[in-house]
Short mmCIF file of C-alpha atoms in Angstrom, two decimals:
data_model
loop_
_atom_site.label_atom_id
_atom_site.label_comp_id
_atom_site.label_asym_id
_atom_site.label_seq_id
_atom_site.Cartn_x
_atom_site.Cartn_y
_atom_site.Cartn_z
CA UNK A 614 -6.67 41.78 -44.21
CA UNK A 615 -8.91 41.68 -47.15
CA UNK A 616 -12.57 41.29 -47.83
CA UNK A 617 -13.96 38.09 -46.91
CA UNK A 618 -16.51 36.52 -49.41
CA UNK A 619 -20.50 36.79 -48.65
CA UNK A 620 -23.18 37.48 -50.64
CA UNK A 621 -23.55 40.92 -48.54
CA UNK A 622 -24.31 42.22 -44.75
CA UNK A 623 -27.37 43.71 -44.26
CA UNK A 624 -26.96 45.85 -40.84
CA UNK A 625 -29.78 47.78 -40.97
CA UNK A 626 -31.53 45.39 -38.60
CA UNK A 627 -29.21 47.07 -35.78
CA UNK A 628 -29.33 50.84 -34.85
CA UNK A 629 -26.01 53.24 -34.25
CA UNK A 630 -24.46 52.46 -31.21
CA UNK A 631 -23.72 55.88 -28.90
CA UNK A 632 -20.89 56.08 -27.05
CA UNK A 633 -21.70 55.64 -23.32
CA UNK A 634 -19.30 56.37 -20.81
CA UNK A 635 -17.37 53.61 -18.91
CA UNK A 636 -15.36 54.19 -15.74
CA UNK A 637 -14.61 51.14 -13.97
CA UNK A 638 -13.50 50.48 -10.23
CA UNK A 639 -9.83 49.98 -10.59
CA UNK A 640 -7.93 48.26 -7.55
CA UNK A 641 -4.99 49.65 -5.22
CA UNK A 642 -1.39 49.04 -7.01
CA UNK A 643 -1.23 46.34 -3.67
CA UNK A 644 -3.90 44.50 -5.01
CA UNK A 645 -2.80 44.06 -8.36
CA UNK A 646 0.48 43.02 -7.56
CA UNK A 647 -1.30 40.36 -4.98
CA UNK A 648 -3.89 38.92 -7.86
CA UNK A 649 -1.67 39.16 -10.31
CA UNK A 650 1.02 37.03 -8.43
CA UNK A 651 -2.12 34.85 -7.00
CA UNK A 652 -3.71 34.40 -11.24
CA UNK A 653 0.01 33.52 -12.59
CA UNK A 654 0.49 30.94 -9.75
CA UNK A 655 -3.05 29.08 -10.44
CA UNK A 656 -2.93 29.12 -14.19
CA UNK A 657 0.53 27.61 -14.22
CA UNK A 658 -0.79 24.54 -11.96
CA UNK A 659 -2.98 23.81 -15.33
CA UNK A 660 -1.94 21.03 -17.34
CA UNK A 661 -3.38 19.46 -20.63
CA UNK A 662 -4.52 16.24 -19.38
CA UNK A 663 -5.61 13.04 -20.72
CA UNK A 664 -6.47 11.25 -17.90
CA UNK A 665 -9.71 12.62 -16.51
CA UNK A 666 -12.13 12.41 -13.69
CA UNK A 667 -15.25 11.02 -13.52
CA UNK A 668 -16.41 13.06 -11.05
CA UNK A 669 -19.23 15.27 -11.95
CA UNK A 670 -19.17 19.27 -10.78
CA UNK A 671 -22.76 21.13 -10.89
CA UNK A 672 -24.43 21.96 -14.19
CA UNK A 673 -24.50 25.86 -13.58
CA UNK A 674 -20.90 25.82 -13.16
CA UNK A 675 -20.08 24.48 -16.60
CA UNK A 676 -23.13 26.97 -17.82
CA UNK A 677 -21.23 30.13 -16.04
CA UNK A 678 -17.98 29.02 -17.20
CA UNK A 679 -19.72 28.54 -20.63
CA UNK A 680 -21.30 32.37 -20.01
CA UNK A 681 -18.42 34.14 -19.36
CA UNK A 682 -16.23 32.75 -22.60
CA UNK A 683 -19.06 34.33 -24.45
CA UNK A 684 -18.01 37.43 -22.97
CA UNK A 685 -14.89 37.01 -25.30
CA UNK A 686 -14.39 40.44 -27.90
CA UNK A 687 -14.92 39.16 -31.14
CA UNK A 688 -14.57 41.06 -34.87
CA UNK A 689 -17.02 43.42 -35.00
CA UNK A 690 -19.03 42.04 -32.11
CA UNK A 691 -20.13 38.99 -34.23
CA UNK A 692 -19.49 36.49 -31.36
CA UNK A 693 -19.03 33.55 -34.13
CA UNK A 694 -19.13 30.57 -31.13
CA UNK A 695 -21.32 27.73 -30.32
CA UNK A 696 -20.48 25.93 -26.90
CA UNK A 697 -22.68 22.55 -27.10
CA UNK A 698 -22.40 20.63 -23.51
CA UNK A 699 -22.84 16.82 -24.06
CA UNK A 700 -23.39 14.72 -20.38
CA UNK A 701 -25.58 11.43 -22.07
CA UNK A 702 -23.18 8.48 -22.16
CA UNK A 703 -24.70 7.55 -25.21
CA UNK A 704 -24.04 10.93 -27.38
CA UNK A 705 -20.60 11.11 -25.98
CA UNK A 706 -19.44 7.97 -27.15
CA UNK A 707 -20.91 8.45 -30.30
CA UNK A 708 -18.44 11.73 -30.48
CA UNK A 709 -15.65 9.14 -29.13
CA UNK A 710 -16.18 7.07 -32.36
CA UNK A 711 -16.00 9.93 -34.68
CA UNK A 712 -13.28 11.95 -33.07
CA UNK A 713 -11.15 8.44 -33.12
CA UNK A 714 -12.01 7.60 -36.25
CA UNK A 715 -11.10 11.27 -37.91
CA UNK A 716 -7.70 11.03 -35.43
CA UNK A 717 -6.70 7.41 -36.78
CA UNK A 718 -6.55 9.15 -40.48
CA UNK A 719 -4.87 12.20 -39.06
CA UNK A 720 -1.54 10.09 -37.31
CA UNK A 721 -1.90 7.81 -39.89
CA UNK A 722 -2.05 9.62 -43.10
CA UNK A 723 -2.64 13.31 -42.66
CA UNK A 724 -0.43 14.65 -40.30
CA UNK A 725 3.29 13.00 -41.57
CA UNK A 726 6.40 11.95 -40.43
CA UNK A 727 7.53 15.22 -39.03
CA UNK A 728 4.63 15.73 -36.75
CA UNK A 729 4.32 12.46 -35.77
CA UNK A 730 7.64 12.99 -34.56
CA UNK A 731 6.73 15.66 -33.12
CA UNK A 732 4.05 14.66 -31.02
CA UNK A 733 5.82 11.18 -30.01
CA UNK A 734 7.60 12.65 -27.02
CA UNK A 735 4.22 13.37 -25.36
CA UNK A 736 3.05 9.70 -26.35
CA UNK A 737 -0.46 10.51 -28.02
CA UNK A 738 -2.81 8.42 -30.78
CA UNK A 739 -5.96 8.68 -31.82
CA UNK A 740 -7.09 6.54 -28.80
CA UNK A 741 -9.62 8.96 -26.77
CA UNK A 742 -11.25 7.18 -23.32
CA UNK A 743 -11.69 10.33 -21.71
CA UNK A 744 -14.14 11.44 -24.10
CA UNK A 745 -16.35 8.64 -22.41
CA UNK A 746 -15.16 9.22 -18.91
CA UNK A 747 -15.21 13.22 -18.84
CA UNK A 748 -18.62 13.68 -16.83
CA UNK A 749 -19.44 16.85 -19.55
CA UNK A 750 -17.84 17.90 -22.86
CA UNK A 751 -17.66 20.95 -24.28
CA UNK A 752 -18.10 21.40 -28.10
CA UNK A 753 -16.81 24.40 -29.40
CA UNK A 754 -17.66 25.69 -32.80
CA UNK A 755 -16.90 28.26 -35.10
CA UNK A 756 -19.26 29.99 -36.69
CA UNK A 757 -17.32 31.08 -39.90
CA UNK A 758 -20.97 33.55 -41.08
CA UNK A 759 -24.16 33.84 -39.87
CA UNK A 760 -28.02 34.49 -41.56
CA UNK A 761 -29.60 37.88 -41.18
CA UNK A 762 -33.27 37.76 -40.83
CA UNK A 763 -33.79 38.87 -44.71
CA UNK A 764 -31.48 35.53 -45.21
CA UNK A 765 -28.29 36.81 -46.70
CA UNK A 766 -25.02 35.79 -44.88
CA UNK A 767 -23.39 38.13 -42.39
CA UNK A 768 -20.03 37.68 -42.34
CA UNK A 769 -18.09 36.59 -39.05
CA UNK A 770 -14.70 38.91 -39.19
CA UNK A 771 -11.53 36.79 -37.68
CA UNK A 772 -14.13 34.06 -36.81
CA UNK A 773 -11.11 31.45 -35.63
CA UNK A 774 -9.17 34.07 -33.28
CA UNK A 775 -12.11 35.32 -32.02
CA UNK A 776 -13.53 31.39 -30.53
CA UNK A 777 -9.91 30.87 -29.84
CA UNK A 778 -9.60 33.94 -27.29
CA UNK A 779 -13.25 32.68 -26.25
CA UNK A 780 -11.49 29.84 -25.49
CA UNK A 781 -8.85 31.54 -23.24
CA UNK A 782 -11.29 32.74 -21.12
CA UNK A 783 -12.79 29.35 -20.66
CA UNK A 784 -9.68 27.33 -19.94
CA UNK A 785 -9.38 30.12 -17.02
CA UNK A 786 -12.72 30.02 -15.67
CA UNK A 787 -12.15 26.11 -15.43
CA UNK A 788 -8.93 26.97 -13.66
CA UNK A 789 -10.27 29.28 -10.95
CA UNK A 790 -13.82 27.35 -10.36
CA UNK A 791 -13.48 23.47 -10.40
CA UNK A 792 -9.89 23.53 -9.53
CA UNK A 793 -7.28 21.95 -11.77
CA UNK A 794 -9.09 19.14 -13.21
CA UNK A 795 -11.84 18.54 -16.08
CA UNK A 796 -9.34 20.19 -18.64
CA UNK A 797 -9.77 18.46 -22.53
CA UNK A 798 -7.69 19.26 -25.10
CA UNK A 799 -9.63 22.83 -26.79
CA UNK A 800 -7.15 22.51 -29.83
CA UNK A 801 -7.92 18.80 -30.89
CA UNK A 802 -11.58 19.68 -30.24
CA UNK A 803 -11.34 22.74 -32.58
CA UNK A 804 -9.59 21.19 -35.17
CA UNK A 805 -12.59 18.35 -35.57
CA UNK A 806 -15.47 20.73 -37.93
CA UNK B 291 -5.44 19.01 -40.33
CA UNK B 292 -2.51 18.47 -43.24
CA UNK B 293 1.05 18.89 -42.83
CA UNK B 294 2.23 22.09 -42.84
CA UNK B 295 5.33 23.21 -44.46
CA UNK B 296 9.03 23.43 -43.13
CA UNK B 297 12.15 21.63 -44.00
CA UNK B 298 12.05 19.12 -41.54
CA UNK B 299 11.91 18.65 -37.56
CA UNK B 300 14.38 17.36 -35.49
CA UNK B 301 13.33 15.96 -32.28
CA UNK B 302 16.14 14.82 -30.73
CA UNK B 303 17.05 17.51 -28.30
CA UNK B 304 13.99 16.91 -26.65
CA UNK B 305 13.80 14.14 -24.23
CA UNK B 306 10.80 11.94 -23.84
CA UNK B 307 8.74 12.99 -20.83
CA UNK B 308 7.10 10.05 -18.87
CA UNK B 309 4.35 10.60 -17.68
CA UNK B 310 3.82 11.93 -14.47
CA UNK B 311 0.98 12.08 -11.19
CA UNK B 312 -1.27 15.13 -11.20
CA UNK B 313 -3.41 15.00 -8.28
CA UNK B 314 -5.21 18.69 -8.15
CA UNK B 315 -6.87 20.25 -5.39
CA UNK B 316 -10.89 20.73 -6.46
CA UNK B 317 -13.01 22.88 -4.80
CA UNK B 318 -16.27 21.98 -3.30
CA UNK B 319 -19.19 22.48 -4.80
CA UNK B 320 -20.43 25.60 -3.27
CA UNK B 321 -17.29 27.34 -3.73
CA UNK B 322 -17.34 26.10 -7.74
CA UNK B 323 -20.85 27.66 -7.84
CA UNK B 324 -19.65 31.10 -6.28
CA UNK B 325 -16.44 31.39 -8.04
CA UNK B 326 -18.20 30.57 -11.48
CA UNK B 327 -20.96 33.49 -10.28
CA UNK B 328 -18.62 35.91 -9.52
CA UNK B 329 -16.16 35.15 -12.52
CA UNK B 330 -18.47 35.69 -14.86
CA UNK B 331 -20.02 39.22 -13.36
CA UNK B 332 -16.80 40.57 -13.31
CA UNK B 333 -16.17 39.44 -17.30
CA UNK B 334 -19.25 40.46 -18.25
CA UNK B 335 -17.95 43.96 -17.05
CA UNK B 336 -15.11 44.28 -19.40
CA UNK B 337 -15.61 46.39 -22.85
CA UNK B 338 -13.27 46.62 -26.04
CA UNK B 339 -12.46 50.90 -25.27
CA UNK B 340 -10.96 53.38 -27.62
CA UNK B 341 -10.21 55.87 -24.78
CA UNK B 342 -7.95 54.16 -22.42
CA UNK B 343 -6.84 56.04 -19.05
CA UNK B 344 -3.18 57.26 -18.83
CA UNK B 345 -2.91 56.19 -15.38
CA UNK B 346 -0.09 53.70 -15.05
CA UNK B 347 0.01 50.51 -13.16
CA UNK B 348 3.31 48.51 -11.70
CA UNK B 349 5.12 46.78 -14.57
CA UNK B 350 5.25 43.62 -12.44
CA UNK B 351 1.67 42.98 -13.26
CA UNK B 352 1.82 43.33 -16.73
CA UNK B 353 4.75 41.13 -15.97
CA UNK B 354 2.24 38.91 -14.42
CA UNK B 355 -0.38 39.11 -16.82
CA UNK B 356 2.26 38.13 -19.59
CA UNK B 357 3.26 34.90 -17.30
CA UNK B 358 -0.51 33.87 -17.17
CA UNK B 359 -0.81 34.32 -20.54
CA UNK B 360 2.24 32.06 -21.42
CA UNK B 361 0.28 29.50 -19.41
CA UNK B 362 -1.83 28.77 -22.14
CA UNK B 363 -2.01 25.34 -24.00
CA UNK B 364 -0.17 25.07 -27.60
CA UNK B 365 0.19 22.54 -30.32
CA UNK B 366 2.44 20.38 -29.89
CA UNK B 367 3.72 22.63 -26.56
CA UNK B 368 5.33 24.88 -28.93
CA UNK B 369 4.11 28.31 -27.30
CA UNK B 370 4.20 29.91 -30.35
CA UNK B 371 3.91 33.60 -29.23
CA UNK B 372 5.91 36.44 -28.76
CA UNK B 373 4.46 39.40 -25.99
CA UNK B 374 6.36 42.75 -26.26
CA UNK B 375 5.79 45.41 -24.01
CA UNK B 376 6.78 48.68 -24.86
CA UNK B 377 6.13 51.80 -22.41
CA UNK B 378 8.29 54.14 -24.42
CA UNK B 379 6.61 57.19 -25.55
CA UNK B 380 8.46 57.82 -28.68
CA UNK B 381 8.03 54.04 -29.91
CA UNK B 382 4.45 53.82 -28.89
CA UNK B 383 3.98 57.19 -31.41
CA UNK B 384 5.99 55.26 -33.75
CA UNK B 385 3.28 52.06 -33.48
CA UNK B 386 1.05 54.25 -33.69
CA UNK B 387 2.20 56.17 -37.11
CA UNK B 388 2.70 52.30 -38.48
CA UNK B 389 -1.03 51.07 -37.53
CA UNK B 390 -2.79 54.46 -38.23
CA UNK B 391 -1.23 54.27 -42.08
CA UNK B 392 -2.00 50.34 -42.57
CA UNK B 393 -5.61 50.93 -40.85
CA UNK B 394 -5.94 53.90 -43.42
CA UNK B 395 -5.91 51.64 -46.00
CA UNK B 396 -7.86 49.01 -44.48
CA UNK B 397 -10.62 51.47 -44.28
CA UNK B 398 -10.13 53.22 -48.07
CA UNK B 399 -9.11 50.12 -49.96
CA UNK B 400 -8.88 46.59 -48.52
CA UNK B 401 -12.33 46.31 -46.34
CA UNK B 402 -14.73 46.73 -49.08
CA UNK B 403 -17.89 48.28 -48.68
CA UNK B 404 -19.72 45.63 -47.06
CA UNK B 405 -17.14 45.44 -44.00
CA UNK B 406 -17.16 49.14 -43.29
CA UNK B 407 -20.91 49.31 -43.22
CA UNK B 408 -20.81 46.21 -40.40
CA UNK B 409 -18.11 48.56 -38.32
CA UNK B 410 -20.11 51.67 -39.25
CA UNK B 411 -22.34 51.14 -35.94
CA UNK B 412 -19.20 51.05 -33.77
CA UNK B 413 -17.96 54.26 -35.31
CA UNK B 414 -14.45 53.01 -35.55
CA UNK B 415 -11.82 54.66 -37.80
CA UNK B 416 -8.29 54.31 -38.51
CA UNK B 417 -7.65 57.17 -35.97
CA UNK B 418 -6.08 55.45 -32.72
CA UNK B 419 -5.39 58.03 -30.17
CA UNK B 420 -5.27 55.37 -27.40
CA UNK B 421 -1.86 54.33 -28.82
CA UNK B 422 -0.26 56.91 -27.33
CA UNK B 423 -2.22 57.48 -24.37
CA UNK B 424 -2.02 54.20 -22.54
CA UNK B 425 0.99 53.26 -20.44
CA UNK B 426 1.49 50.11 -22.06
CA UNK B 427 1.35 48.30 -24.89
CA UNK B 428 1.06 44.94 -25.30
CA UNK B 429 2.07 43.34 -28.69
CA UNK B 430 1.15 39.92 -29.61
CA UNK B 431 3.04 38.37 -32.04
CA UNK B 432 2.46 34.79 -33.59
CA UNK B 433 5.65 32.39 -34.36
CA UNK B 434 4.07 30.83 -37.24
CA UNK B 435 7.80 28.51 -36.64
CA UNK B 436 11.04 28.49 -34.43
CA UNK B 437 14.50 27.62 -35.74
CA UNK B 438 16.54 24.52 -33.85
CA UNK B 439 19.90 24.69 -32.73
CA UNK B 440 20.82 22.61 -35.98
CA UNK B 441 19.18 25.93 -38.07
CA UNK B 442 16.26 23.69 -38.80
CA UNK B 443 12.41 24.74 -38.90
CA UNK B 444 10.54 23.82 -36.10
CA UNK B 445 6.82 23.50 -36.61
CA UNK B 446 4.29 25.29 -35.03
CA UNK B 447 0.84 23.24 -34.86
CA UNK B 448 -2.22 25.86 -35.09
CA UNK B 449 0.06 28.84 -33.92
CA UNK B 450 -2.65 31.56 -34.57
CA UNK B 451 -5.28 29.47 -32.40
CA UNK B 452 -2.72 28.94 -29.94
CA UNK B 453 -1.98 32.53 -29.54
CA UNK B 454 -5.72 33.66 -30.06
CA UNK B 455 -6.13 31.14 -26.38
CA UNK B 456 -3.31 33.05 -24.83
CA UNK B 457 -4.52 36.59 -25.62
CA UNK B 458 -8.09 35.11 -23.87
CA UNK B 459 -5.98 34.32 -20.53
CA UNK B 460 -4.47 37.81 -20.89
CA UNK B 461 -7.37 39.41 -20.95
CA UNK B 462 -9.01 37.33 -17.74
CA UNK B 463 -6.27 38.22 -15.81
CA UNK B 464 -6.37 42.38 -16.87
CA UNK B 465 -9.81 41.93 -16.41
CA UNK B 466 -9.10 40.40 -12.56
CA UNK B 467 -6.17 42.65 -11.94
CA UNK B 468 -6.64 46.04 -12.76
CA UNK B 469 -9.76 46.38 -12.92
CA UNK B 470 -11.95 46.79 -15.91
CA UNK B 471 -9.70 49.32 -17.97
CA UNK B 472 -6.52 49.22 -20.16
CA UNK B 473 -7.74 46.88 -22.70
CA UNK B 474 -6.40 47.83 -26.53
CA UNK B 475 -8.53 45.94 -28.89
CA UNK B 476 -6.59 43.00 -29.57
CA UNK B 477 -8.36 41.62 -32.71
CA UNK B 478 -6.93 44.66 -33.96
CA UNK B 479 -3.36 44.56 -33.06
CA UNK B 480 -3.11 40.42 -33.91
CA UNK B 481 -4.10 41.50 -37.26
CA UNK B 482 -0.77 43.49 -37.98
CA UNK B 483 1.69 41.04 -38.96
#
């Protein structure tokens, strides 16, 4: 946990933030045990898929889903994400091409024997069709800093856990709203900036 | 994406896994839109607290909550985490004592001016009361590898994303099963290894 590097955080742009007091509904011990039982059961039917459907679900879905992973906590309340939604054909082949083309170096090159081995039992390469057949994909990015409005960096505090719980909250919003289905791999996507 | 470092990874006690039919259930579209509406409301409600309610709630849904959480999607499938749940007075003081002292010295020493001046708004300290006042704690530990029965390393692929994804499922399902409450901060608590 040490200082990260930046030319210096200017936070005078934002005013002290009071305390305000918070006291939340919270739901009979029945209910718990019933959602909780109800949550485990759905998440467990989700599987990392690379077959996917074509079959389109309603803009403001992926936008809500997109909305509440950007409720995520973050260091310091940075919120260091970009979600980019891609539907044109065009523009998601074009991501097809590069994400193969970075993957073919990666199994053949980068990632070695012992991963390679590692990965065989699931049978993967660096061949990606659903990226043409997924009706949306979702780009997630980290921002590692940002730019105040005087132009010096502000620094992004545990940038990569923070996208990566973001992330979390997506995968379970997909879960619960289009059903089991429309999953991509978030890792391989995360590991492409 | 390079290799990471280990002595080697064997395989073999894995079988290959064919691959297999997954035929989910998706909703229509209305429900999507509703779900995705009312899934995001309820996220947007939750807050990172530092005074956390006393009031207990059945260890079968932390239980739960830990089970949804293992859910998540790994490199490789290695589910690199560890959850530990401790409800133990005397060894929550104790995490307590340990955290208090290394966030002491976070503050005076590591942070560096500019850092402190970004949390300065939030008027954190290293003072963490809630430590001992909540029922549980939740501990999230990241297996940056496992051992194989032959004493070997295993490899885990991106285990600090992986785990970061996890903690974003655990905190969906506290968020849909207890109600808006009990959170630690756990930016915070990942930070301690």
């Amino acid at each position: 946990m040490k200082e990260e590097d930046g030319d210096g955080v200017d936070s005078s742009e934002e005013e002290d933030h009071p305390h305000v007091p918070y006291s939340p509904t919270r739901y009979p011990e029945d209910t718990m045990l019933e959602k909780s039982r109800e949550f485990y059961t759905l998440m467990n039917q989700r599987r990392t898929v690379r077959f996917i459907s074509p079959e389109s679900v309603p803009r403001e879905v992926i936008d809500n889903v997109i909305r509440a992973a950007g409720t995520a906590p973050s260091g310091a309340h940075t919120e260091p994400w970009t979600f980019v939604v891609v539907s044109d054909p065009m523009i998601k082949h074009q991501i097809r091409q590069i994400v193969e083309k970075e993957e073919e170096v990666n199994y053949r090159q980068r990632m070695g024997d012992k991963w390679i081995n590692d990965l065989a039992k699931f049978r993967t390469n660096w061949i990606k069709e659903y990226l043409d057949v997924a009706p949306y994909l979702i780009l997630i990015f980290k921002q590692t800093h940002g730019i105040l409005p005087n132009n010096k960096k502000r620094i992004h505090y545990y940038n990569e856990i923070s996208v990566s719980i973001a992330c979390g909250i997506l995968l379970a919003a997909l879960q619960l709203h289009i059903g089991p289905d429309l999953l991509l791999s978030f890792l391989s996507l995360m590991s492409h900036r």
